[in-house]
């Protein structure tokens, strides 16, 4: 088969369609009689809807119908749900306010959908949308996180969540942590902001919804990372149709980064309207709509304190965080700043006492949910910033301080629930130091100084949790679903193989990497293996792709199904060759009797399974196996990133000159694909650190609602990256995979900001550290020079 | 309404369209050439890039009627039958795409970048020239390698190392 198995740098099977323009994304799908939907959205952050006049719009050319929120209520459409129940430190459940797909009475963020207009063409729908008259009574709003909890602040949901507080949550032992501070030799404090980000997959969200009156059956093509989860909630909670009357297809999807996990109002409304109006409806978001309606990410403010003993060992960490969830609680919003954040605050360190308090709050902003990393970037940034600051304050090398405190014995139980996989943090750091050429740094810095530039170097040793997650464990923490994955392996009579998986690829390369695992098992070429995903009519069930779970969980399910196929194949081959099945080995596409020259080709065995002329006693014909894999733990990728950058003090422009990432992802199936994931993640992390920020003005207007105002990284904002890895497999899944999709975005921001603050000689800079902020920080540290 | 005649990927097409029809809409909706994508509404992302009379143009910024009589090449028309254009081959070879949504626009822009720099390209120039095309998946690292390789193939020079 050549080298196409696990560990091989195989070129992608899916590429051909994408490079020739034959990809099939949701907007590329059409149907006979397709119509087009356009949403009218709230221009206000907070307002009461006094009246909606659709008469003029309804009579415009091409208009088929107009659907508002009251019709959804009358039609029995359920409110959107948050799928993870958390409890506050007093034991009370989170205070979740009603989240209707389109509220007919009140709007609570700019961009909230109010009315859907459906017309024969998109232009006609857009024209008609412009003629709908909605009278709003504007109400005061609150969007600034720092003000949300102030006494007397405007309330988003006064009846359900007084004072805007959804949940006052805690994790860890407060008394023990306080005691660690009381006896500490050193205490370091830091205030941090996690800037609000917009995921911005380049394919905007879209939906094509249709209803078949003859079959009483809906079909939804949509930009989803998890079509089965979409179908489940559309059925069980939004009352669109029972699952067997609803097919959800996620065709080619142009990036997700978390934002396409959720089932948004638009999909629900389009499905509802397709039946009500009797036409198939396509809706495709404009980019501005994406900015105003895709779930945002991050948005925390935190205070952190780190206690150290006289030997500079960490003894305690105390964290107070306020997390903005926006105007409504999105699907996984409650677990992101709690169980996916505070549980990772131990970082790579043996840190015996940790206490975190997180206040989850409402504001008049777009709902916030998981975005690449989801809670772990916030945790990694906090711990890696305060460790770097501690090293500077205490006059020790940040590398040595880290090494002194790294966990060295595994598995390691943290005080915040997690039990870490084995890894080798020292080697990760040492490899990263070698790649950056640490010995040459002093000379490079001197050279920068000669050129009038400020050079800095910064470190980030992140750890994160992937492969979400053991169903029983997450159930006990409040998850409304199990987080296993399923797989079906169908071996055809001619010996080719179809694998049906509940994971979904929207850039992750499953069609190649999953095929590599199958090919390796039987010694077949990868072109004989086809990976099928993203269609609820084809794949029985699956939980989808997020939290870097496709490898650790999805491939584990496939692996288990392959075990069953292998066992049956050996039984059949043993029978056909009159040998003991225990003596059969499978390699290079053949089944051999060990120690003899007896063998049959793979396709002879598979054909035998289907002709069924000569089956072993009691064995059913065919060769198809299914498996469910429920993880026994999270997996824990870890790594060290080093960023070296140069600042122009005259302009405040930061240029990243070297960026090194050394990761431990456990077993790697395809290094080319993994490196690509790391590059993309780092780019988003650098974006968070230097470029990206979402801002609301004092009237609650979103002022960063386009690519002109919100800076996603362009090619010339970034360097090339030096990426390397070690492989310490996790013992907790069959292939030893830890997951790699989010690491870059998790580790990069702290590395960049640590380097920048090193260059500037001040800790006082917030993300995104734009040239203006950097320039101002330089002026602030040089009062004497500014005065001259 | 306007009658628009174009040569698209070597074939002459004629359609009656509303005056306000954008070229990208003409290609996608009227001709079914869905390889050209729309990623924004402010002419920033470049997903819609096609060639008009040999020049890379964002097809979301021109009206179909404006380019009446022109020759348009889209991503579907770039390969020579089954033989990929060197830029397409290099994007695959260097893993210059993940979700593939930005890819058609990237490739069409990259072909023009190479053409505009007959003297050759370095990394800095490639990055600068890509400022009108956004990719959210790859961090551009492998896109830059792909363009460098394709440039050298197209210009008959040896390429930089694969990683
Ligand atoms: S769609 Fe044309 S530049 Fe974005
Ligand atoms: S490959 Fe996904 S946006 Fe470029």
PDB file of N, CA and C in Angstrom, chain B residues 8 16 19 23 26 41 47-48 57 74 82 88 90 94 96 117 121 129 138 143 145-146 148 150 160 163:
ATOM      1  N   UNK B   8     -17.151  32.623 -20.610  1.00  0.00           N
ATOM      2  CA  UNK B   8     -16.805  32.120 -19.288  1.00  0.00           C
ATOM      3  C   UNK B   8     -16.141  30.759 -19.445  1.00  0.00           C
ATOM      4  N   UNK B  16     -30.212  37.409 -19.788  1.00  0.00           N
ATOM      5  CA  UNK B  16     -30.870  38.660 -19.400  1.00  0.00           C
ATOM      6  C   UNK B  16     -30.900  38.726 -17.888  1.00  0.00           C
ATOM      7  N   UNK B  19     -30.240  44.752 -13.765  1.00  0.00           N
ATOM      8  CA  UNK B  19     -29.054  45.609 -13.849  1.00  0.00           C
ATOM      9  C   UNK B  19     -28.147  45.470 -12.631  1.00  0.00           C
ATOM     10  N   UNK B  23     -21.394  40.294 -10.648  1.00  0.00           N
ATOM     11  CA  UNK B  23     -20.764  39.235 -11.433  1.00  0.00           C
ATOM     12  C   UNK B  23     -20.771  37.916 -10.659  1.00  0.00           C
ATOM     13  N   UNK B  26     -24.083  36.384 -10.980  1.00  0.00           N
ATOM     14  CA  UNK B  26     -24.237  35.890 -12.350  1.00  0.00           C
ATOM     15  C   UNK B  26     -23.566  34.511 -12.484  1.00  0.00           C
ATOM     16  N   UNK B  41     -19.235  41.056   2.792  1.00  0.00           N
ATOM     17  CA  UNK B  41     -20.062  42.040   2.103  1.00  0.00           C
ATOM     18  C   UNK B  41     -19.347  43.383   2.020  1.00  0.00           C
ATOM     19  N   UNK B  47     -12.687  35.721  -1.422  1.00  0.00           N
ATOM     20  CA  UNK B  47     -13.179  34.373  -1.765  1.00  0.00           C
ATOM     21  C   UNK B  47     -13.809  34.337  -3.151  1.00  0.00           C
ATOM     22  N   UNK B  48     -14.176  35.514  -3.650  1.00  0.00           N
ATOM     23  CA  UNK B  48     -14.915  35.620  -4.907  1.00  0.00           C
ATOM     24  C   UNK B  48     -14.006  35.944  -6.096  1.00  0.00           C
ATOM     25  N   UNK B  57      -9.898  39.815 -10.203  1.00  0.00           N
ATOM     26  CA  UNK B  57     -10.875  40.814  -9.781  1.00  0.00           C
ATOM     27  C   UNK B  57     -11.809  40.156  -8.768  1.00  0.00           C
ATOM     28  N   UNK B  74     -13.005  31.261 -14.132  1.00  0.00           N
ATOM     29  CA  UNK B  74     -13.263  30.945 -12.726  1.00  0.00           C
ATOM     30  C   UNK B  74     -12.413  29.734 -12.357  1.00  0.00           C
ATOM     31  N   UNK B  82      -7.963  17.251 -17.216  1.00  0.00           N
ATOM     32  CA  UNK B  82      -7.643  16.553 -15.973  1.00  0.00           C
ATOM     33  C   UNK B  82      -6.315  16.997 -15.377  1.00  0.00           C
ATOM     34  N   UNK B  88      -2.927  24.949  -8.501  1.00  0.00           N
ATOM     35  CA  UNK B  88      -3.824  23.988  -7.837  1.00  0.00           C
ATOM     36  C   UNK B  88      -3.008  22.831  -7.260  1.00  0.00           C
ATOM     37  N   UNK B  90       0.090  22.798  -6.388  1.00  0.00           N
ATOM     38  CA  UNK B  90       0.939  23.225  -5.270  1.00  0.00           C
ATOM     39  C   UNK B  90       0.121  23.413  -3.992  1.00  0.00           C
ATOM     40  N   UNK B  94       1.242  21.204  -0.732  1.00  0.00           N
ATOM     41  CA  UNK B  94       1.705  21.877   0.493  1.00  0.00           C
ATOM     42  C   UNK B  94       0.622  22.020   1.545  1.00  0.00           C
ATOM     43  N   UNK B  96      -2.163  23.640   1.453  1.00  0.00           N
ATOM     44  CA  UNK B  96      -2.500  25.061   1.523  1.00  0.00           C
ATOM     45  C   UNK B  96      -3.985  25.311   1.686  1.00  0.00           C
ATOM     46  N   UNK B 117       4.780  39.171 -11.151  1.00  0.00           N
ATOM     47  CA  UNK B 117       6.165  39.214 -10.672  1.00  0.00           C
ATOM     48  C   UNK B 117       7.039  38.264 -11.472  1.00  0.00           C
ATOM     49  N   UNK B 121       9.451  35.687  -6.754  1.00  0.00           N
ATOM     50  CA  UNK B 121       8.742  36.105  -5.550  1.00  0.00           C
ATOM     51  C   UNK B 121       9.535  35.690  -4.320  1.00  0.00           C
ATOM     52  N   UNK B 129       1.240  40.657  -1.044  1.00  0.00           N
ATOM     53  CA  UNK B 129       0.308  40.575  -2.174  1.00  0.00           C
ATOM     54  C   UNK B 129      -0.995  39.871  -1.810  1.00  0.00           C
ATOM     55  N   UNK B 138      -5.714  28.220   7.758  1.00  0.00           N
ATOM     56  CA  UNK B 138      -4.344  27.719   7.563  1.00  0.00           C
ATOM     57  C   UNK B 138      -3.273  28.562   8.225  1.00  0.00           C
ATOM     58  N   UNK B 143      -0.029  28.236   2.544  1.00  0.00           N
ATOM     59  CA  UNK B 143      -0.443  28.948   1.328  1.00  0.00           C
ATOM     60  C   UNK B 143       0.777  29.653   0.730  1.00  0.00           C
ATOM     61  N   UNK B 145       3.906  28.799   1.098  1.00  0.00           N
ATOM     62  CA  UNK B 145       4.788  27.775   0.510  1.00  0.00           C
ATOM     63  C   UNK B 145       4.250  27.333  -0.854  1.00  0.00           C
ATOM     64  N   UNK B 146       2.932  27.154  -0.912  1.00  0.00           N
ATOM     65  CA  UNK B 146       2.329  26.675  -2.160  1.00  0.00           C
ATOM     66  C   UNK B 146       2.555  27.683  -3.282  1.00  0.00           C
ATOM     67  N   UNK B 148       4.871  29.957  -3.485  1.00  0.00           N
ATOM     68  CA  UNK B 148       6.298  29.990  -3.829  1.00  0.00           C
ATOM     69  C   UNK B 148       6.653  28.836  -4.774  1.00  0.00           C
ATOM     70  N   UNK B 150       4.588  27.043  -6.713  1.00  0.00           N
ATOM     71  CA  UNK B 150       3.923  27.172  -8.015  1.00  0.00           C
ATOM     72  C   UNK B 150       4.620  28.240  -8.856  1.00  0.00           C
ATOM     73  N   UNK B 160      11.475  26.184  -2.833  1.00  0.00           N
ATOM     74  CA  UNK B 160      12.021  26.022  -1.474  1.00  0.00           C
ATOM     75  C   UNK B 160      11.562  24.698  -0.861  1.00  0.00           C
ATOM     76  N   UNK B 163       8.789  21.887   3.900  1.00  0.00           N
ATOM     77  CA  UNK B 163       8.154  22.246   5.177  1.00  0.00           C
ATOM     78  C   UNK B 163       8.253  23.706   5.492  1.00  0.00           C
TER      79      UNK B 163
END
